[in-house]
Amino acid sequence: MILSAHSVTKRYGGSPGYQAVRNVDLELRTGEFISIVGRSGSGKSSLLAVLGALAKPTAGRVLLDGADLWGRPEVELAAIRNRSIGFIFQFPSLLPNLTAIDNVVIPALLGRTMAVEEAYRRAYDLLARVGLADRADAYPDEMSGGEQRRAAIARALVNSPPLLLADEPTSDLDEDTESEIIALLEELQRARGFGFILVTHNLALARHAHRVYEMRQGSLEPLDLRDDIVEPWRHPRHFAPANGPIGAEPAAAGRGPNLAGRDLWRGARTLLIFGTVIFAGILLVDFAVGQYQEHQVRKHGARLARLAEMALSRLQGEVQSISDLGDGRYELAVHLSNVGGEQPIYVMSPDMRAYVQVGKLWQEVPLTPAGDEAGGVSKIEGERTYQYVFEARVKNFTQLLPNYMHVRFADTMLVSPSSSPRDDVFERKDNYYVYLKPFDVSDETVAKRMKFAGKPPAWMPMPPH
């Protein structure tokens, strides 16, 4: 048994608060494929976050390979997320300043699970496996949505995790691309034998799993779809037929014996010696080029690993608070912490944007920095808080949680170990998701549906997705 959950509950807000996950039991065997369906806001993403060590459960236990997942220190949890669990989120979340192969190799470099050269070889093999061998050097903005999703799959598998978690991995793709991605995931899962949990709202996709569950208001129940099984998609690859052997021209009739055979042999011997010298030279040049390229790969990989470790591991960010200023205006406080010791981290030009979900789209709302610290260069040795003021007067917003807006804060920042960087800059992107109570909805209205014990919270954090 690779993964098991026992009486898992996840609650947001104060006690009793809102229960996104209610007393869930689930077991996943090695090599098994499970799908979880349910309406938006039913708790699917929250459950996956708890199972994947992204959000701590309020109650219950999660066992990975028989060991209590949430009984371990944060350092061990970080290693488990990197090496033992592969994640495919609703959005590809590729780093825009890195090529496809660099994006794929990042988890291996951060986790130090293999040497740099081996990591790049494995990353390229995975890109080839998902059909992106010729796109290894492409940047995310040069790739289609389906190509970005394939790169995200390769990234999730680069450390050969025994467990893969996918949260709505095809929600923003067209039907043909969606079917290709699910077929690819099925094929990889069968070939590599990892445990696989797929969260989706699409019953047609869910039917491909060995077992199907449905999430209803935080509760997980088995769903029987055996009477309506859909065969897995097949996408046979078609190759152009190989050309037939090229036949030699028939010898010209009537041609007599070559009387100049001695001269012909002397010329052939000279040509052979000359060709051998040229071939040896080519091999020597090829060896030198290979050594240089290998050195460059090691150098590039080591530099990338250092920058990525600093920007993604040593610098931690979270939404600290959201205050209701009235009339649809809110104050946002985002907290950055340097948890890597004494070496300072320099953050340049953070660009924060705010979005409210309306239907399946994200509608941007006005947001401005509340202080000078949100611009320029900041030296972070311990902790720093950035404050912003935004307006969220949005009608017809999507209610994943009754009477609450689904809000996303997208933050882009340049991170460097130097106050005057040259080529040691890493572009980091963060997405923070929260439930936010609208200014024009009364506490009484919220309390009738949500049944909070006290005053409904102005906001509640959501797991990454």
XYZ file of N, CA and C in Angstrom, residues 187-358:
516
model
N -0.753 5.746 -20.462
C 0.351 4.962 -21.017
C 1.567 5.009 -20.104
N 1.908 6.207 -19.588
C 3.043 6.338 -18.682
C 2.795 5.587 -17.382
N 1.553 5.652 -16.884
C 1.235 4.987 -15.628
C 1.365 3.468 -15.757
N 0.906 2.935 -16.883
C 1.035 1.490 -17.097
C 2.497 1.092 -17.263
N 3.267 1.913 -17.978
C 4.661 1.562 -18.256
C 5.540 1.672 -17.018
N 5.300 2.672 -16.193
C 6.190 2.952 -15.061
C 5.650 2.463 -13.728
N 4.353 2.143 -13.670
C 3.799 1.501 -12.484
C 3.651 2.376 -11.262
N 3.577 3.700 -11.426
C 3.389 4.552 -10.260
C 1.914 4.601 -9.864
N 1.661 4.880 -8.587
C 0.300 5.112 -8.137
C -0.182 6.458 -8.662
N -1.416 6.537 -9.092
C -1.915 7.717 -9.800
C -3.300 8.088 -9.284
N -3.443 9.343 -8.829
C -4.756 9.871 -8.439
C -5.059 11.057 -9.339
N -6.172 10.972 -10.043
C -6.611 12.023 -10.957
C -7.869 12.672 -10.406
N -7.835 13.981 -10.210
C -9.015 14.749 -9.815
C -9.568 15.422 -11.058
N -10.836 15.212 -11.334
C -11.442 15.773 -12.526
C -12.935 15.968 -12.308
N -13.534 16.823 -13.123
C -14.989 16.979 -13.110
C -15.616 16.218 -14.274
N -14.782 15.572 -15.093
C -15.213 14.933 -16.323
C -15.381 13.435 -16.101
N -16.625 12.938 -16.157
C -16.877 11.517 -15.936
C -16.238 10.654 -17.014
N -16.195 11.163 -18.248
C -15.598 10.382 -19.334
C -14.127 10.092 -19.061
N -13.421 11.058 -18.463
C -12.025 10.840 -18.097
C -11.914 9.932 -16.878
N -12.810 10.126 -15.924
C -12.743 9.360 -14.677
C -12.924 7.866 -14.915
N -13.684 7.493 -15.939
C -13.990 6.079 -16.193
C -12.749 5.261 -16.547
N -11.675 5.898 -16.900
C -10.469 5.161 -17.277
C -9.725 4.611 -16.061
N -10.091 5.023 -14.870
C -9.393 4.604 -13.656
C -9.826 3.205 -13.232
N -8.995 2.578 -12.407
C -9.358 1.275 -11.826
C -10.509 1.430 -10.849
N -10.484 2.530 -10.097
C -11.576 2.828 -9.157
C -11.939 4.311 -9.263
N -13.230 4.603 -9.084
C -13.724 5.977 -9.185
C -14.420 6.351 -7.881
N -14.146 7.565 -7.411
C -14.800 8.089 -6.218
C -15.462 9.427 -6.556
N -16.458 9.767 -5.774
C -17.133 11.060 -5.936
C -17.030 11.859 -4.642
N -16.700 13.139 -4.775
C -16.608 14.049 -3.635
C -17.899 14.844 -3.561
N -18.574 14.779 -2.428
C -19.819 15.523 -2.218
C -19.736 16.253 -0.884
N -19.660 17.575 -0.962
C -19.618 18.414 0.240
C -18.558 17.923 1.225
N -17.402 17.562 0.672
C -16.279 17.168 1.512
C -16.190 15.693 1.831
N -17.234 14.922 1.519
C -17.232 13.482 1.799
C -16.880 12.701 0.540
N -16.140 11.613 0.696
C -15.679 10.800 -0.424
C -16.394 9.457 -0.397
N -17.057 9.131 -1.530
C -17.795 7.881 -1.631
C -17.443 7.178 -2.939
N -17.400 5.824 -2.942
C -17.151 5.095 -4.194
C -18.254 5.373 -5.205
N -17.880 5.403 -6.476
C -18.834 5.641 -7.560
C -18.713 4.490 -8.549
N -19.826 3.815 -8.822
C -19.823 2.644 -9.693
C -20.164 3.070 -11.119
N -19.165 2.979 -12.007
C -19.385 3.326 -13.411
C -19.155 2.115 -14.312
N -19.247 0.915 -13.761
C -18.914 -0.279 -14.537
C -19.875 -0.532 -15.688
N -21.108 -0.050 -15.579
C -22.084 -0.289 -16.635
C -21.885 0.616 -17.837
N -20.954 1.559 -17.717
C -20.769 2.522 -18.809
C -19.287 2.779 -19.016
N -18.570 1.693 -19.287
C -17.121 1.798 -19.404
C -16.743 2.351 -20.772
N -15.795 3.237 -20.786
C -15.267 3.794 -22.026
C -13.866 3.235 -22.210
N -13.583 2.695 -23.377
C -12.255 2.157 -23.638
C -11.226 3.280 -23.637
N -10.022 3.022 -23.141
C -8.983 4.057 -23.167
C -8.733 4.531 -24.582
N -8.429 5.826 -24.666
C -8.124 6.390 -25.977
C -6.850 5.758 -26.512
N -6.845 5.563 -27.776
C -5.634 5.082 -28.426
C -5.239 6.104 -29.484
N -3.998 6.429 -29.514
C -3.492 7.367 -30.504
C -2.300 6.727 -31.205
N -2.570 5.776 -32.124
C -1.429 5.139 -32.799
C -0.623 6.154 -33.568
N 0.646 5.990 -33.482
C 1.516 6.898 -34.204
C 1.734 6.354 -35.617
N 1.616 7.218 -36.601
C 1.775 6.811 -37.986
C 3.114 7.316 -38.492
N 3.860 6.423 -39.045
C 5.155 6.781 -39.595
C 5.130 6.555 -41.098
N 5.838 7.400 -41.802
C 5.940 7.197 -43.236
C 6.675 5.902 -43.498
N 6.230 5.092 -44.498
C 6.913 3.813 -44.770
C 8.347 4.052 -45.180
N 9.184 3.198 -44.685
C 10.601 3.324 -45.029
C 10.786 3.064 -46.510
N 11.723 3.757 -47.100
C 12.007 3.527 -48.499
C 12.599 2.138 -48.686
N 12.300 1.541 -49.793
C 12.845 0.229 -50.078
C 14.320 0.322 -50.395
N 15.016 -0.812 -50.399
C 16.455 -0.783 -50.690
C 16.705 -0.244 -52.084
N 17.738 0.524 -52.176
C 18.091 1.100 -53.468
C 18.949 0.093 -54.207
N 18.470 -0.385 -55.309
C 19.206 -1.409 -56.042
C 20.356 -0.800 -56.819
N 21.403 -1.548 -56.957
C 22.548 -1.074 -57.725
C 22.238 -1.167 -59.208
N 22.783 -0.263 -59.965
C 22.583 -0.321 -61.404
C 23.214 -1.592 -61.940
N 22.543 -2.234 -62.866
C 23.151 -3.435 -63.447
C 24.423 -3.082 -64.188
N 25.360 -3.969 -64.133
C 26.640 -3.718 -64.810
C 26.414 -3.615 -66.305
N 27.148 -2.723 -66.913
C 27.008 -2.552 -68.359
C 27.474 -3.815 -69.066
N 26.658 -4.270 -70.030
C 26.961 -5.510 -70.730
C 28.160 -5.323 -71.645
N 28.908 -6.346 -71.741
C 29.985 -6.345 -72.695
C 31.251 -5.664 -72.244
N 31.280 -5.195 -70.955
C 32.482 -4.491 -70.492
C 33.551 -5.508 -70.154
N 34.748 -5.323 -70.640
C 35.827 -6.291 -70.460
C 36.530 -6.124 -69.135
N 37.513 -6.968 -68.820
C 38.264 -6.901 -67.563
C 39.098 -5.641 -67.494
N 39.325 -5.169 -66.237
C 40.101 -3.942 -66.020
C 41.577 -4.286 -66.064
N 42.260 -3.835 -67.090
C 43.676 -4.146 -67.236
C 44.545 -3.254 -66.371
N 43.935 -2.174 -65.819
C 44.715 -1.252 -64.978
C 44.473 -1.548 -63.508
N 44.284 -2.819 -63.145
C 43.943 -3.165 -61.769
C 45.002 -2.762 -60.766
N 46.261 -2.847 -61.179
C 47.332 -2.482 -60.255
C 47.239 -1.020 -59.863
N 46.996 -0.112 -60.826
C 46.862 1.321 -60.520
C 45.616 1.598 -59.680
N 44.557 0.829 -59.962
C 43.323 1.017 -59.195
C 43.543 0.667 -57.722
N 44.250 -0.435 -57.458
C 44.508 -0.828 -56.064
C 45.383 0.197 -55.349
N 46.418 0.728 -56.048
C 47.284 1.736 -55.452
C 46.481 2.982 -55.098
N 45.574 3.391 -55.990
C 44.743 4.572 -55.709
C 43.788 4.329 -54.542
N 43.227 3.105 -54.493
C 42.297 2.786 -53.398
C 43.014 2.793 -52.062
N 44.272 2.269 -52.030
C 45.033 2.231 -50.777
C 45.343 3.649 -50.286
N 45.706 4.526 -51.229
C 45.972 5.921 -50.862
C 44.709 6.584 -50.319
N 43.602 6.305 -51.007
C 42.324 6.888 -50.567
C 41.934 6.375 -49.182
N 42.212 5.077 -48.925
C 41.882 4.493 -47.630
C 42.680 5.148 -46.510
N 43.990 5.348 -46.741
C 44.835 5.984 -45.723
C 44.373 7.411 -45.471
N 44.118 8.122 -46.562
C 43.664 9.514 -46.441
C 42.329 9.591 -45.688
N 41.411 8.652 -46.023
C 40.106 8.633 -45.359
C 40.230 8.321 -43.879
N 41.176 7.416 -43.541
C 41.386 7.065 -42.128
C 41.859 8.273 -41.329
N 42.776 9.041 -41.910
C 43.270 10.250 -41.237
C 42.130 11.244 -41.016
N 41.330 11.443 -42.070
C 40.199 12.384 -41.950
C 39.222 11.907 -40.877
N 38.917 10.597 -40.901
C 37.969 10.050 -39.932
C 38.482 10.217 -38.501
N 39.807 9.952 -38.307
C 40.395 10.128 -36.969
C 40.305 11.583 -36.533
N 40.515 12.498 -37.494
C 40.398 13.918 -37.159
C 38.994 14.288 -36.753
N 38.021 13.735 -37.492
C 36.610 14.007 -37.152
C 36.293 13.499 -35.757
N 36.770 12.270 -35.443
C 36.526 11.714 -34.105
C 37.147 12.580 -33.027
N 38.353 13.077 -33.286
C 39.037 13.913 -32.307
C 38.264 15.211 -32.076
N 37.849 15.839 -33.182
C 37.071 17.077 -33.052
C 35.758 16.812 -32.346
N 35.085 15.692 -32.700
C 33.816 15.352 -32.079
C 33.989 15.120 -30.584
N 35.089 14.446 -30.212
C 35.359 14.210 -28.788
C 35.565 15.528 -28.054
N 36.337 16.443 -28.685
C 36.592 17.738 -28.047
C 35.302 18.535 -27.891
N 34.469 18.529 -28.940
C 33.185 19.242 -28.867
C 32.297 18.629 -27.786
N 32.292 17.281 -27.723
C 31.494 16.607 -26.703
C 31.932 16.968 -25.297
N 33.253 17.005 -25.092
C 33.777 17.367 -23.779
C 33.394 18.804 -23.420
N 33.507 19.692 -24.401
C 33.138 21.089 -24.161
C 31.653 21.213 -23.833
N 30.810 20.517 -24.622
C 29.369 20.583 -24.368
C 29.024 20.002 -23.009
N 29.695 18.908 -22.638
C 29.439 18.306 -21.329
C 29.843 19.262 -20.211
N 30.971 19.936 -20.408
C 31.405 20.927 -19.422
C 30.395 22.062 -19.315
N 29.892 22.522 -20.470
C 28.911 23.604 -20.464
C 27.611 23.168 -19.787
N 27.204 21.917 -20.032
C 25.988 21.398 -19.395
C 26.157 21.366 -17.885
N 27.333 20.875 -17.434
C 27.583 20.839 -15.988
C 27.591 22.252 -15.404
N 28.246 23.158 -16.103
C 28.328 24.531 -15.619
C 26.954 25.179 -15.569
N 26.181 25.003 -16.657
C 24.831 25.572 -16.712
C 23.930 24.950 -15.653
N 24.025 23.608 -15.502
C 23.181 22.924 -14.524
C 23.498 23.339 -13.095
N 24.807 23.460 -12.787
C 25.192 23.860 -11.431
C 24.723 25.290 -11.130
N 24.880 26.182 -12.114
C 24.429 27.568 -11.919
C 22.916 27.625 -11.744
N 22.208 26.893 -12.580
C 20.754 26.871 -12.488
C 20.290 26.284 -11.163
N 20.979 25.229 -10.716
C 20.603 24.598 -9.444
C 20.777 25.569 -8.282
N 21.879 26.338 -8.301
C 22.108 27.297 -7.218
C 21.031 28.387 -7.208
N 20.745 28.923 -8.381
C 19.728 29.985 -8.459
C 18.349 29.457 -8.080
N 18.010 28.267 -8.582
C 16.692 27.701 -8.285
C 16.553 27.384 -6.798
N 17.600 26.831 -6.206
C 17.538 26.515 -4.768
C 17.339 27.775 -3.943
N 18.026 28.854 -4.323
C 17.881 30.118 -3.607
C 16.478 30.691 -3.777
N 16.000 30.745 -5.031
C 14.738 31.430 -5.317
C 13.509 30.621 -4.930
N 13.590 29.296 -5.017
C 12.410 28.468 -4.792
C 12.385 27.793 -3.429
N 13.550 27.567 -2.834
C 13.587 26.869 -1.543
C 13.894 27.817 -0.374
N 14.903 28.675 -0.554
C 15.289 29.547 0.556
C 14.332 30.713 0.750
N 13.634 31.120 -0.312
C 12.704 32.238 -0.219
C 11.281 31.690 -0.192
N 10.592 31.899 0.901
C 9.228 31.403 1.058
C 8.251 32.573 1.147
N 7.106 32.418 0.477
C 6.109 33.481 0.463
C 4.733 32.959 0.820
N 3.909 33.827 1.420
C 2.537 33.467 1.756
C 1.712 34.730 1.958
N 0.404 34.589 1.791
C -0.500 35.683 2.108
C -0.632 35.753 3.628
N -0.227 36.878 4.189
C -0.253 37.018 5.643
C -1.622 37.450 6.139
N -2.238 38.407 5.433
C -3.550 38.887 5.879
C -4.236 39.635 4.751
N -5.567 39.723 4.849
C -6.380 40.551 3.964
C -7.369 41.290 4.853
N -7.351 42.598 4.785
C -8.233 43.422 5.621
C -9.279 44.094 4.746
N -10.524 44.078 5.224
C -11.637 44.721 4.513
C -11.648 46.208 4.855
N -11.386 47.056 3.867
C -11.366 48.500 4.072
C -12.720 49.140 3.818
N -13.687 48.348 3.353
C -15.024 48.867 3.075
C -15.205 49.278 1.627
N -16.447 49.223 1.172
C -16.803 49.656 -0.176
C -16.023 48.894 -1.243
N -15.741 47.610 -1.008
C -15.076 46.788 -2.010
C -13.575 46.946 -2.071
N -12.970 47.691 -1.131
C -11.526 47.873 -1.106
C -10.929 47.004 0.005
N -9.785 46.387 -0.311
C -9.136 45.479 0.626
C -7.641 45.780 0.665
N -7.027 45.470 1.812
C -5.574 45.597 1.941
C -4.978 44.201 2.042
N -4.020 43.918 1.170
C -3.358 42.628 1.105
C -1.945 42.746 1.668
N -1.546 41.815 2.515
C -0.179 41.746 3.048
C 0.423 40.400 2.651
N 1.520 40.459 1.887
C 2.226 39.247 1.460
C 3.567 39.196 2.177
N 3.852 38.039 2.750
C 5.013 37.863 3.621
C 6.077 37.041 2.900
N 7.313 37.570 2.818
C 8.448 36.841 2.268
C 9.454 36.562 3.376
N 9.953 35.336 3.417
C 10.909 34.940 4.455
C 12.139 34.311 3.821
N 13.320 34.729 4.283
C 14.578 34.108 3.893
C 14.889 33.051 4.942
N 14.661 31.785 4.583
C 14.838 30.692 5.547
C 16.158 29.958 5.320
N 17.041 30.540 4.510
C 18.257 29.836 4.132
C 19.491 30.227 4.892
N 19.361 30.930 5.991
C 20.545 31.269 6.755
C 20.924 32.730 6.648
N 22.227 33.010 6.709
C 22.699 34.385 6.827
C 22.841 35.095 5.480
N 22.961 34.381 4.399
C 23.178 35.027 3.102
C 21.915 35.769 2.668
N 22.014 37.058 2.358
C 20.823 37.827 1.973
C 20.330 37.440 0.588
N 19.055 37.687 0.344
C 18.431 37.486 -0.962
C 17.878 38.823 -1.418
N 18.145 39.181 -2.656
C 17.677 40.457 -3.187
C 16.491 40.210 -4.119
N 15.416 40.915 -3.843
C 14.189 40.792 -4.628
C 13.979 42.104 -5.366
N 13.840 42.012 -6.676
C 13.730 43.209 -7.512
C 12.393 43.252 -8.235
N 11.783 44.412 -8.205
C 10.597 44.710 -9.007
C 9.484 43.675 -8.863
N 8.990 43.419 -7.650
C 7.837 42.514 -7.541
C 6.615 43.118 -8.224
N 5.952 42.329 -9.018
C 4.775 42.775 -9.765
C 3.591 41.919 -9.334
N 2.708 42.489 -8.529
C 1.562 41.760 -8.004
C 0.307 42.140 -8.788
N -0.495 41.127 -9.142
C -1.777 41.345 -9.812
C -2.850 40.525 -9.106
N -4.096 41.004 -9.162
C -5.208 40.340 -8.488
C -6.294 39.994 -9.499
N -6.884 38.804 -9.326
C -7.909 38.321 -10.251
C -9.056 37.692 -9.445
N -10.276 37.854 -9.953
C -11.458 37.206 -9.384
C -12.032 36.285 -10.445
N -12.356 35.040 -10.052
C -12.891 34.095 -11.028
C -14.348 34.425 -11.344
N -14.628 34.563 -12.639
C -15.987 34.780 -13.141
C -16.225 33.716 -14.202
